[in-house]
Coordinates of C-alpha atoms in Angstrom, one line a residue:
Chain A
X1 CA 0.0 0.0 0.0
X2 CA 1.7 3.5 -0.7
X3 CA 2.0 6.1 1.8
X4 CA -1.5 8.1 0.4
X5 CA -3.4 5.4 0.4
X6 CA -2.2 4.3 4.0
X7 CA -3.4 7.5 5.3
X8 CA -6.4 7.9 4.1
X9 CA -7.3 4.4 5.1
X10 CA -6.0 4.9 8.4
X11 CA -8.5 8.4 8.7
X12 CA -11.7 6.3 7.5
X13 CA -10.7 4.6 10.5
X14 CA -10.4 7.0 12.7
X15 CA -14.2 8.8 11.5
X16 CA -15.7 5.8 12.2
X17 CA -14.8 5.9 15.6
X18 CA -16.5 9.2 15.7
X19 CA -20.1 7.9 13.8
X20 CA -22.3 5.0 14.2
X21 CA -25.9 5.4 14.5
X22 CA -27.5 7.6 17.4
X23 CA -25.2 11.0 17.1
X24 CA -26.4 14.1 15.7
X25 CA -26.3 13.9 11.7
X26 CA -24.9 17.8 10.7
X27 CA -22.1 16.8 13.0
X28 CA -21.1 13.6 11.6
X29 CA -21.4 15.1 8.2
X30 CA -19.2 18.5 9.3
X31 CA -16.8 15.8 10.4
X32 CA -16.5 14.2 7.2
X33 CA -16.5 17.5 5.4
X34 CA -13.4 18.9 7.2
X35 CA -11.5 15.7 6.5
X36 CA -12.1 14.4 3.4
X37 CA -11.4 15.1 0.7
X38 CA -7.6 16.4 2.2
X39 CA -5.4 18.9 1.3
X40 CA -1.3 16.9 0.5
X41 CA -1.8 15.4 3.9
X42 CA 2.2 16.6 3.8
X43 CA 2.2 16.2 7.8
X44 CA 1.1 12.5 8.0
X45 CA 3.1 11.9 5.2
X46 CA 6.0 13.3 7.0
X47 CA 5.3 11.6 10.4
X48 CA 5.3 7.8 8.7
X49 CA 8.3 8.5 6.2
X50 CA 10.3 9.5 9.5
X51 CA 8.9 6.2 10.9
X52 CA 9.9 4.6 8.3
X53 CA 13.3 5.9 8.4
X54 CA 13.6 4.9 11.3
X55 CA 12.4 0.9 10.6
X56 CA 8.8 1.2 10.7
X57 CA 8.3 -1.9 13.6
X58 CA 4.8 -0.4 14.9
X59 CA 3.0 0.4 11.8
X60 CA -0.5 0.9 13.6
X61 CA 1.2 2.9 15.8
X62 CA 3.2 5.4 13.3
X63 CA -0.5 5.4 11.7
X64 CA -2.5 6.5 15.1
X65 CA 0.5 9.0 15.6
X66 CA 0.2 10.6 11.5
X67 CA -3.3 10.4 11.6
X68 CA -3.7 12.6 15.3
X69 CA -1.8 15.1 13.9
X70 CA -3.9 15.4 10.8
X71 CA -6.9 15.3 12.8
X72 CA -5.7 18.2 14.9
X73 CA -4.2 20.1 11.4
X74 CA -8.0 19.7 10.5
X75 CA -9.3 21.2 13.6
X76 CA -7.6 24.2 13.5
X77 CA -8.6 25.0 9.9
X78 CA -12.1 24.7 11.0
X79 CA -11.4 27.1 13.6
X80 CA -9.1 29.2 11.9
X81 CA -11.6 29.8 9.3
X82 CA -14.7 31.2 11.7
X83 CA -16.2 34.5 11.8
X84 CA -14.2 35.6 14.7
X85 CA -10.8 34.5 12.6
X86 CA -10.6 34.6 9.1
X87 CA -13.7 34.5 8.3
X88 CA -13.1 32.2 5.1
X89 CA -16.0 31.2 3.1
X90 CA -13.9 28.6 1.2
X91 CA -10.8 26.5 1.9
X92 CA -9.4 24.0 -1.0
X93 CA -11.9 25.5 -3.2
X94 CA -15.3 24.1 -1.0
X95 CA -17.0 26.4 1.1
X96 CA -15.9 25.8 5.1
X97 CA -17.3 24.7 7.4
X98 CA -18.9 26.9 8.7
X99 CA -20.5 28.4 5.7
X100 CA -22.3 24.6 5.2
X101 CA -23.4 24.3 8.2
X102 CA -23.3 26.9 10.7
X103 CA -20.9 28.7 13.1
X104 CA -22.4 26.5 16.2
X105 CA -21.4 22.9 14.1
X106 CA -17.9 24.4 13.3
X107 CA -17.2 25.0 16.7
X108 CA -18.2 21.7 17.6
X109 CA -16.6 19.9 14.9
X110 CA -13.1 21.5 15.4
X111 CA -13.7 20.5 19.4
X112 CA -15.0 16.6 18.2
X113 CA -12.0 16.6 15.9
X114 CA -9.6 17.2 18.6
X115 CA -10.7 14.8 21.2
X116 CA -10.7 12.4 18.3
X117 CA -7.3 12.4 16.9
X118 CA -6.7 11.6 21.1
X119 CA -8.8 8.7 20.9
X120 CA -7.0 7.4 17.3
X121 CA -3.9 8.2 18.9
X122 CA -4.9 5.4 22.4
X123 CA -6.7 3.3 20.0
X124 CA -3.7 2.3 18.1
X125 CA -1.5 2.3 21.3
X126 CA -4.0 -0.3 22.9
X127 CA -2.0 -3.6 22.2
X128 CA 1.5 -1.4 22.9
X129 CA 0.8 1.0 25.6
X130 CA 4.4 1.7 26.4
X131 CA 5.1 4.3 24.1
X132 CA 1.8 6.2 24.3
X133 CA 2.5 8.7 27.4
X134 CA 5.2 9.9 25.2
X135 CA 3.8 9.8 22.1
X136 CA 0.2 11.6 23.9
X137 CA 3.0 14.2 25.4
X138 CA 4.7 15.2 22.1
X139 CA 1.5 15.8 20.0
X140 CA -0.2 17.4 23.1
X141 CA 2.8 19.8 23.5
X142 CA 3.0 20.8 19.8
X143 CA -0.9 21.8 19.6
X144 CA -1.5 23.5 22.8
X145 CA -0.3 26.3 25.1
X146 CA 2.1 27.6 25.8
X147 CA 4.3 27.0 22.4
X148 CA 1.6 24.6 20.2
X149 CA -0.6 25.5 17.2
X150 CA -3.1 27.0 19.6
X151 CA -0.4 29.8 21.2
X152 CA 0.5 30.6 17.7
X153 CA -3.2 31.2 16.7
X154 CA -3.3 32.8 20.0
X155 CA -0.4 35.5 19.1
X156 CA -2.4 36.9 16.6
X157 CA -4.5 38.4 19.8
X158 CA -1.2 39.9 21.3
X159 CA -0.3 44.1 20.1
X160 CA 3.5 42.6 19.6
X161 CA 4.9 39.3 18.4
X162 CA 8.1 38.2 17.0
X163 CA 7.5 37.0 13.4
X164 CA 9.9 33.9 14.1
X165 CA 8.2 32.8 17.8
X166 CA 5.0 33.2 16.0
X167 CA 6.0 31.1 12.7
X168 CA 7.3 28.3 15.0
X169 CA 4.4 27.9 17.1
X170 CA 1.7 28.2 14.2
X171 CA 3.3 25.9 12.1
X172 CA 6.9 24.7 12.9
X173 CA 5.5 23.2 15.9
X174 CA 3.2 20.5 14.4
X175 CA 5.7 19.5 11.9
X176 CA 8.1 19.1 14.7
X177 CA 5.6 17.0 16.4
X178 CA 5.1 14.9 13.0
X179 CA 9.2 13.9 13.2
X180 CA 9.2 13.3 16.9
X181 CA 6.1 11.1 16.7
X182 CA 6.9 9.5 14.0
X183 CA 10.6 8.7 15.3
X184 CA 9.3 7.7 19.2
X185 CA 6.1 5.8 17.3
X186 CA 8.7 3.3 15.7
X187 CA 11.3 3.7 19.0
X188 CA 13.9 6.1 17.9
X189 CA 15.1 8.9 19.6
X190 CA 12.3 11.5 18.9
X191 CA 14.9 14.9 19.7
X192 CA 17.0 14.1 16.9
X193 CA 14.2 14.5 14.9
X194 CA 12.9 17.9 16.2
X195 CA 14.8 20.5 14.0
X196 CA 14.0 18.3 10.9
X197 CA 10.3 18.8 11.3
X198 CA 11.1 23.1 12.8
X199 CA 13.1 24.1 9.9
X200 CA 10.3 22.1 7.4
X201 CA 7.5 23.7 9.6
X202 CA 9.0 27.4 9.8
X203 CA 9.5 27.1 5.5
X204 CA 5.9 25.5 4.8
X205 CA 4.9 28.6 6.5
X206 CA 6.7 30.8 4.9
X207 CA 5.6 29.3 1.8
X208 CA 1.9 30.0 2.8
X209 CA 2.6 34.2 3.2
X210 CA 4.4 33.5 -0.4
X211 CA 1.3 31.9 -1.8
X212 CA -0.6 34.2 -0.3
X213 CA 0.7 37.0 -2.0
X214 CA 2.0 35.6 -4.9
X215 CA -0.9 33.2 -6.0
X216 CA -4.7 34.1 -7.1
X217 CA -7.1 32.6 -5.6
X218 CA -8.9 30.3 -7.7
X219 CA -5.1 28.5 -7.5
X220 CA -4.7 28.1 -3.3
X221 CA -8.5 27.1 -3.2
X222 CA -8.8 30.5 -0.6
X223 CA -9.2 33.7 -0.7
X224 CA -5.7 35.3 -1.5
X225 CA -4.2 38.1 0.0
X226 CA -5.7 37.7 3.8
X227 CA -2.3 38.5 5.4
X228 CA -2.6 41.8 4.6
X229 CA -5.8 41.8 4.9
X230 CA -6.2 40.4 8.1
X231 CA -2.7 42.7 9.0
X232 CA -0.9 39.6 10.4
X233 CA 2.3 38.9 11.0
X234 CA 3.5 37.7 7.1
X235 CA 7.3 37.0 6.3
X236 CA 6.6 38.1 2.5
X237 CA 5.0 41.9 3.4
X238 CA 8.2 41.8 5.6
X239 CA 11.1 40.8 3.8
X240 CA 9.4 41.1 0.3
X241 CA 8.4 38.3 -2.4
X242 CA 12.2 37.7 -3.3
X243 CA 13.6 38.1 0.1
X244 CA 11.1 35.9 1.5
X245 CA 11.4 32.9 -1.3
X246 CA 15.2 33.2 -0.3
X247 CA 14.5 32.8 3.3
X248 CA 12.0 29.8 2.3
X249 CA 15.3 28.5 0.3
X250 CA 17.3 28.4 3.5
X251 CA 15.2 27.0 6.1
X252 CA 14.8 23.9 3.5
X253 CA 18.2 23.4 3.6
X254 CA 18.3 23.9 7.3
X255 CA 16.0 21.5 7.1
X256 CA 17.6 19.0 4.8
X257 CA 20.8 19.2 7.0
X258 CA 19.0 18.2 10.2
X259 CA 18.1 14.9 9.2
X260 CA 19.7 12.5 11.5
X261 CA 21.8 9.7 9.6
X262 CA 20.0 7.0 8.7
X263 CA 19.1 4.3 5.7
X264 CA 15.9 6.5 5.4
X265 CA 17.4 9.7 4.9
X266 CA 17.7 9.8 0.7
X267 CA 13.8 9.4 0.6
X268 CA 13.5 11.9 3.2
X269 CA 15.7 14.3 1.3
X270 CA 13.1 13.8 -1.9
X271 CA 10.3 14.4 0.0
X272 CA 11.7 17.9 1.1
X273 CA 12.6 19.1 -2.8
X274 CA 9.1 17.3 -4.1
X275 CA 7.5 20.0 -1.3
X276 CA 9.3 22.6 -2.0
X277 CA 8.1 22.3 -5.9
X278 CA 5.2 22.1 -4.7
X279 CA 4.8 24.9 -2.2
X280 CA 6.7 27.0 -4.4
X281 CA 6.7 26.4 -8.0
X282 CA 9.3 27.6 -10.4
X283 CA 6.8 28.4 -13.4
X284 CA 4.1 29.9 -11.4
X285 CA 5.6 31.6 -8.4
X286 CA 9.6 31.7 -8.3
X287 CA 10.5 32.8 -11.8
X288 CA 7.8 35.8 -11.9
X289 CA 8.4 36.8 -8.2
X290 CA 12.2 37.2 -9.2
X291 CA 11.8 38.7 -12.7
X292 CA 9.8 41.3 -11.2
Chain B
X1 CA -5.6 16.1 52.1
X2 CA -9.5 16.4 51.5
X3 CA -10.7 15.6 48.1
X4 CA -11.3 19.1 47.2
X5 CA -7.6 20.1 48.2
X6 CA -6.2 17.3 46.3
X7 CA -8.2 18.4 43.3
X8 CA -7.3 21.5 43.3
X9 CA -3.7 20.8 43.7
X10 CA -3.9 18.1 40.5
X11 CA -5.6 21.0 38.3
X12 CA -2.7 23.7 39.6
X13 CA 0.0 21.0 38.3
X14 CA -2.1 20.6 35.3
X15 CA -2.1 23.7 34.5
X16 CA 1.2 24.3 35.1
X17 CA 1.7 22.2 31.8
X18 CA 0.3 24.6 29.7
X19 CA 2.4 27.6 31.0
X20 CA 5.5 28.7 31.2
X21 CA 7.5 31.4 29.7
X22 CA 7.3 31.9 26.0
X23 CA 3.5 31.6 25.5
X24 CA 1.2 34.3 24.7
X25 CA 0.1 35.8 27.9
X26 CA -3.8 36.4 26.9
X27 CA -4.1 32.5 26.1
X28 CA -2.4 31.6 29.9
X29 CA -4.8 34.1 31.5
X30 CA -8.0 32.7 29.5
X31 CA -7.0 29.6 30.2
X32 CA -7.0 30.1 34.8
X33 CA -10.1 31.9 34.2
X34 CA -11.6 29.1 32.6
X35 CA -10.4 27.0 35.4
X36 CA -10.2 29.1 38.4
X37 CA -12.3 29.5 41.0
X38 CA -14.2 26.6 40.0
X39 CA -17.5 25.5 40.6
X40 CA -18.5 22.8 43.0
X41 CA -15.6 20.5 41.4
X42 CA -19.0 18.0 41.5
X43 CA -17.3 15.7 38.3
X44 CA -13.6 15.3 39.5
X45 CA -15.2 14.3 43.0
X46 CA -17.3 11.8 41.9
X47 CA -14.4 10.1 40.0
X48 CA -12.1 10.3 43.0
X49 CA -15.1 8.9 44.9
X50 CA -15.7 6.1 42.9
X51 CA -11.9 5.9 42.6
X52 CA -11.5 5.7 45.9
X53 CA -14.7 3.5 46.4
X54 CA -12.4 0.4 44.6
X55 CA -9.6 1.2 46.5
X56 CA -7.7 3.9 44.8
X57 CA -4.5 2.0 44.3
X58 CA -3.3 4.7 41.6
X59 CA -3.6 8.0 42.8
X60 CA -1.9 9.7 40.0
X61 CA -3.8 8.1 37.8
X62 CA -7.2 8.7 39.3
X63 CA -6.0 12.5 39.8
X64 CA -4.9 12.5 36.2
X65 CA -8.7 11.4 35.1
X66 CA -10.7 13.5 37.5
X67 CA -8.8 16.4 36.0
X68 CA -9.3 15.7 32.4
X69 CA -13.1 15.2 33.0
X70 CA -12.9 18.7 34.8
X71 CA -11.0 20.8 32.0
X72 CA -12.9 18.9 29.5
X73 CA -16.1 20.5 31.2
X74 CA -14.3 23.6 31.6
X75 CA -13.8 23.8 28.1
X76 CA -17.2 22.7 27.2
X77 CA -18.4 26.0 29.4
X78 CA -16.2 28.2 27.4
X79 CA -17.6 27.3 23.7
X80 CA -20.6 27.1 25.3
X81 CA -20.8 30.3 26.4
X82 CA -19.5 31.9 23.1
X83 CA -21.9 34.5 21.4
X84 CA -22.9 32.0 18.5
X85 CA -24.2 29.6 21.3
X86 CA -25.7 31.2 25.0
X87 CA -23.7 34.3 24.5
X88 CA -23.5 34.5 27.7
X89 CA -21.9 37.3 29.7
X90 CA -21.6 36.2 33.3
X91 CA -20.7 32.5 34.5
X92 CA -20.0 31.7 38.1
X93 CA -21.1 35.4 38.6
X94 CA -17.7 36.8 36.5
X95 CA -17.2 37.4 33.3
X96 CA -17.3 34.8 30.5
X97 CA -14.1 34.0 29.1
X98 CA -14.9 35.8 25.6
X99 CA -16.5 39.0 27.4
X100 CA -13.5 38.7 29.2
X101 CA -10.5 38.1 26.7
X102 CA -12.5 38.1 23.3
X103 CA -14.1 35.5 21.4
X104 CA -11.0 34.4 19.4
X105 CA -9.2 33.8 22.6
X106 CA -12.3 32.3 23.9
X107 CA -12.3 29.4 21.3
X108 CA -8.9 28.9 21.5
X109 CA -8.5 28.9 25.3
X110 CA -11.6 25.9 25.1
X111 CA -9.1 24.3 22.5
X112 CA -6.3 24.1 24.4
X113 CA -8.2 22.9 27.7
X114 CA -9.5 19.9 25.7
X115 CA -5.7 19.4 24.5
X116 CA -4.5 19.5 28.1
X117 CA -7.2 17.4 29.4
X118 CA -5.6 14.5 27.4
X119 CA -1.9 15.7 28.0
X120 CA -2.9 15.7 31.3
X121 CA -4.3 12.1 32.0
X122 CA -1.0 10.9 29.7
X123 CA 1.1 12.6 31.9
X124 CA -0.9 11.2 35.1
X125 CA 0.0 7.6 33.4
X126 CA 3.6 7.7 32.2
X127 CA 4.3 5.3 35.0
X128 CA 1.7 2.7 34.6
X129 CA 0.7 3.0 31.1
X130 CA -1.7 0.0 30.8
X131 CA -4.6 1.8 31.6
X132 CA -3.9 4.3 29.7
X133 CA -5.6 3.6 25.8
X134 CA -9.0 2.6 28.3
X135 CA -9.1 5.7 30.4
X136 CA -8.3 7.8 27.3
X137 CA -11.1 5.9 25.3
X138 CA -13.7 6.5 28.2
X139 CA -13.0 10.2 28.3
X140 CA -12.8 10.6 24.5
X141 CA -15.9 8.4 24.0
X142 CA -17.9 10.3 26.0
X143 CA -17.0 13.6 25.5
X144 CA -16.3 13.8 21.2
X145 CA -19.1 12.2 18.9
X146 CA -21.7 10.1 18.1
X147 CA -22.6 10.0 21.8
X148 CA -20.7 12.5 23.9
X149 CA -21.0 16.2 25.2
X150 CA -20.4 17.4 21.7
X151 CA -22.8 15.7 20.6
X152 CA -25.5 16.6 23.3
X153 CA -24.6 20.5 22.4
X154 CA -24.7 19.7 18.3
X155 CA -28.1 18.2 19.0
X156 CA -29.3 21.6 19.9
X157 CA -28.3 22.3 16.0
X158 CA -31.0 19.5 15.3
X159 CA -34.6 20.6 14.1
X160 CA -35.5 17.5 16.4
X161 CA -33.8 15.5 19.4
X162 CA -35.9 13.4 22.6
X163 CA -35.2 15.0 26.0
X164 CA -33.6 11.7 27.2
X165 CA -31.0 11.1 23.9
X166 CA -30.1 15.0 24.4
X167 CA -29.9 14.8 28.3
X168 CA -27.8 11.5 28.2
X169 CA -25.3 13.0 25.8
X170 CA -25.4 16.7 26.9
X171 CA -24.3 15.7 30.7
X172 CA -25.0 12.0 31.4
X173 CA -21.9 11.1 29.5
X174 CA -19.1 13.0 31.1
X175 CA -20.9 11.7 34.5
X176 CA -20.9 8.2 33.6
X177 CA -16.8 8.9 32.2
X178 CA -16.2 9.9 35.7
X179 CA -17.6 6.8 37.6
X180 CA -16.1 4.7 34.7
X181 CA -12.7 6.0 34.7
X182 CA -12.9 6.4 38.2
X183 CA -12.9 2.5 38.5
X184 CA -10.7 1.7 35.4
X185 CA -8.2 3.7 37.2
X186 CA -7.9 1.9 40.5
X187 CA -8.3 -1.3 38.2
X188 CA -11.6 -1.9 38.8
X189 CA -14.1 -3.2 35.8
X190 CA -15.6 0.3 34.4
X191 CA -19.0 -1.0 32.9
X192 CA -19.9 -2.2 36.0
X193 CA -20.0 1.8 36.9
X194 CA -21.7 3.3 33.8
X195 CA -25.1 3.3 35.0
X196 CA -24.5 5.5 38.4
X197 CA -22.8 8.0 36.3
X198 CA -25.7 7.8 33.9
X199 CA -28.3 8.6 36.0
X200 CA -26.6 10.9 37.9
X201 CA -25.7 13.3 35.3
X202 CA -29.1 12.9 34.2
X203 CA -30.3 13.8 37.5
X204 CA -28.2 16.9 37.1
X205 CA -29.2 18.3 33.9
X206 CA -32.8 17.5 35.3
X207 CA -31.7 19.9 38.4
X208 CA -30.2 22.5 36.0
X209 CA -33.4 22.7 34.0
X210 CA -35.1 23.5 37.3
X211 CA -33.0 26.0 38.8
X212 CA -33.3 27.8 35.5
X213 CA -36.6 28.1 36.0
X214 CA -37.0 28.6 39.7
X215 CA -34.3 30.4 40.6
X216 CA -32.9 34.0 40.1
X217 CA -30.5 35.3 38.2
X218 CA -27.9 36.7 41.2
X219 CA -28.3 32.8 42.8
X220 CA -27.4 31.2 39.4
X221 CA -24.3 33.5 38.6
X222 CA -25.5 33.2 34.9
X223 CA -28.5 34.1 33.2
X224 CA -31.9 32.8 34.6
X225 CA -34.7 31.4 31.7
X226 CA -32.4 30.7 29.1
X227 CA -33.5 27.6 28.3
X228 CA -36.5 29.3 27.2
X229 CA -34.9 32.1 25.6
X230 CA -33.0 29.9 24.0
X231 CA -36.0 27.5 22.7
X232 CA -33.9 24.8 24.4
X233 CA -35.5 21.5 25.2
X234 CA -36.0 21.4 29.2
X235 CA -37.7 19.1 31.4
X236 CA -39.4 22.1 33.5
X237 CA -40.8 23.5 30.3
X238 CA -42.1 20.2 29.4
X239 CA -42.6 18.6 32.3
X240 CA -43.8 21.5 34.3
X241 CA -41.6 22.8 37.8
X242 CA -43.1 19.7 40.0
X243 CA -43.0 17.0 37.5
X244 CA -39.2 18.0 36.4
X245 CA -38.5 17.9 40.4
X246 CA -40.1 14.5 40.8
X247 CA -38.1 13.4 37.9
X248 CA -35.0 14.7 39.5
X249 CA -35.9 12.7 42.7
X250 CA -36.3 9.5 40.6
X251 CA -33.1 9.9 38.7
X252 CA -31.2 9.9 41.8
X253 CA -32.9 7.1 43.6
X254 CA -31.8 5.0 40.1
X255 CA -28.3 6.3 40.4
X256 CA -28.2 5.3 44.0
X257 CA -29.5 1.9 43.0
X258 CA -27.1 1.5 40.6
X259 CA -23.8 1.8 43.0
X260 CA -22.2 -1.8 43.1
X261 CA -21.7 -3.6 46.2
X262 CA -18.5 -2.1 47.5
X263 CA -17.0 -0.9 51.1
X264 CA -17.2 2.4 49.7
X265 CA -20.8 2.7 48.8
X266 CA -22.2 4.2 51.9
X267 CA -20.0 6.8 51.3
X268 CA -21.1 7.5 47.3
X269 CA -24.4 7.7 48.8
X270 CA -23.7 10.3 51.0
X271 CA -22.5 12.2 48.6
X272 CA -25.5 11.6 46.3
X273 CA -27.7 13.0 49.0
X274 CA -25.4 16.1 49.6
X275 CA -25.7 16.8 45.7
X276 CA -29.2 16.4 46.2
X277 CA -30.0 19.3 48.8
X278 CA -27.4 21.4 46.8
X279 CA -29.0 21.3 43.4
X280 CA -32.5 21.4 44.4
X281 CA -32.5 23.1 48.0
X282 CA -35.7 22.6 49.9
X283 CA -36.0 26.0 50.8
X284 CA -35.7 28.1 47.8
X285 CA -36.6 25.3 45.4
X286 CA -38.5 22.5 46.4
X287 CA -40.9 24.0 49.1
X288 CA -41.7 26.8 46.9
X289 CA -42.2 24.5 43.9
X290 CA -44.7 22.2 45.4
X291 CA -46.5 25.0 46.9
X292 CA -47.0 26.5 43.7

């Protein structure tokens, strides 16, 4: 089975702990909806191609540990996107959440989503428990407060933040937490693998205040242009389109140098210039942003 | 140490996991508002009740679920409260946490209590991890969906929802995941204590439908009537004041039925009766009621 396919599998599984008859229907359904269909799924993908790097032994638990973390990326689009946020109508080119089925469900949804990438997470630790405080303790750190996804959503609320402090914890931190899982889910060391997923985490959002200049939006699926909009904290209306694909350049290879040694680390190394073609495409976004 | 003491101690340490320096300093304060003062603290005691009821041979581990439950119901008070849902202003007699600190703040200080709940209960197992996947599962199962407090609130989304399915999910859950994990935590079999939790919580939401009819707003420290205002289903609206209190009275003899045989069951009862007289006082509820 490839990696996609894996995933995706592995999130069916995890919904249909959260269904079954009895439960409100718009729930279910807003569930569903903020899952599937996915965006790259990059941080799952990242979490299991660590584990794999590093052997791979506990495959159900790499895929409880990927598919938490997508669970909780999920959440916080659902919340990122309400009224009170960013007030998105649309998000990979459907309308949000809460545009199909009300602010109320959204809120609920992101919350539902949350507790269940917990209860994916102990469901595939259930026959190997030993690794699960850990594992529980990485991903909780990485979303929450004080430095999680949760603080760097939270900084937006603050008069003064560091654009750095703020990149880390919106972003850097869950793909920090996809390394470390993904190493400690298949018994490696998970702080070798921290800057690998900070450096990756700090450039993919780079690459968003890139896009989100750079791009139209009938390309990112979003409304463009909500950085300025929303005046937040955006590394491209700081440093400028070129300056900022530069800065992009450099935390990649940052990145690319933090991997730890290992038999996994040439796939690893592809992955990283696959996204960054990706995130920031030569025809579309790096040529024109330079020739200008 | 008394049971309240030692409860207030675990959610202090608890808390303590989601600060330190480096965070944003609204999120930190959102997030002790949420949690202190508390309430009556009526969840995490009947966990450590039931906990201790079996013997309480893990009190870490038992601390660690009687605070989950709590900032899991701390959280669900915050979204609760936001403006989309009871937009409430007051709770506990101070200011919600979004009149408070804002509603963006507000949804993400809920966010991060449900993250800590779990970090929390991990952390409370990193010892003795065998529990772990079935305490997490309990908690998760009945707080996310088809069947748990989010659901109870998403039902309220619903054009139509019975009182019972609604009360069951809205409170009865997170009281029947605090007798269950009570027990699982001091190795005791959890389904055995499901249905005292059950009716118990269903007592309780009973007892809130009735004091938010009967009593005055400066007693509540919230709102009075906004179940009605709300067009909320309530067992004093339908039911009228002494049919919802004779319901109440029958819920609770069920629950008390319901308490295995155990050394500690005397005890649970007591505490049963003391929840009694505090939810639905003779005389500024009952008496008055039945006189009506």
């Amino acid at each position: 089975m490839d990696t996609l396919t894996r995933i995706e599998q592995a999130l069916q599984n995890a919904l249909a702990l959260a269904e079954g008859t009895g439960g409100p229907p718009k729930l279910a359904a807003a569930l569903r909806h903020a899952v599937f269909p996915g965006g790259a799924r990059i941080r799952p993908q990242l979490c299991l191609a660590v584990a794999k790097a590093c052997g791979d032994p506990d495959p159900e638990l790499a895929d409880g540990a990927a598919v938490a973390i997508e669970l909780l990326h999920c959440a916080s689009l659902v919340h990122d996107d309400l009224p009170c946020f960013d007030d998105a109508t649309t998000r990979r080119g459907r309308p949000t959440v809460h545009t199909a089925y009300g602010e109320r469900i959204a809120v609920l949804a992101g919350d539902g989503l949350i507790v269940l990438a917990f209860q994916a997470l102990a469901h595939a630790g259930r026959h190997s428990p030993a690794r699960l405080p850990g594992l529980l303790s990485i991903v909780a750190q990485r979303v929450g407060a004080p430095t999680g996804i949760v603080a760097g959503q939270a900084w937006e609320c603050e008069p003064y933040v560091g654009l750095a402090a703020y990149h880390r914890a919106k972003t850097g931190s869950l793909f920090s937490a996809c390394t470390e899982a993904g190493a400690l889910a298949a018994g490696a060391n998970p702080e070798r693998w921290q800057s690998f997923g900070l450096f990756l985490g700090e450039a993919y959002q780079v690459a968003d205040d890139i896009r989100d200049v750079a791009l139209a939006t009938e390309m990112l699926g979003k409304p463009a242009g909500q950085d300025i909009a929303l005046c937040r904290p955006s590394c491209a209306t700081e440093m400028g389109l070129a300056g900022a694909i530069a800065h992009f350049d450099a935390l990649l290879a940052r990145a690319v140098g933090a991997i730890p040694p290992c038999k996994g680390a040439p796939a690893l190394r592809a992955l990283v210039r696959a996204e960054s073609e990706r995130l920031v495409p030569e025809a579309t976004v790096r040529a024109p942003a330079l020739a200008a």
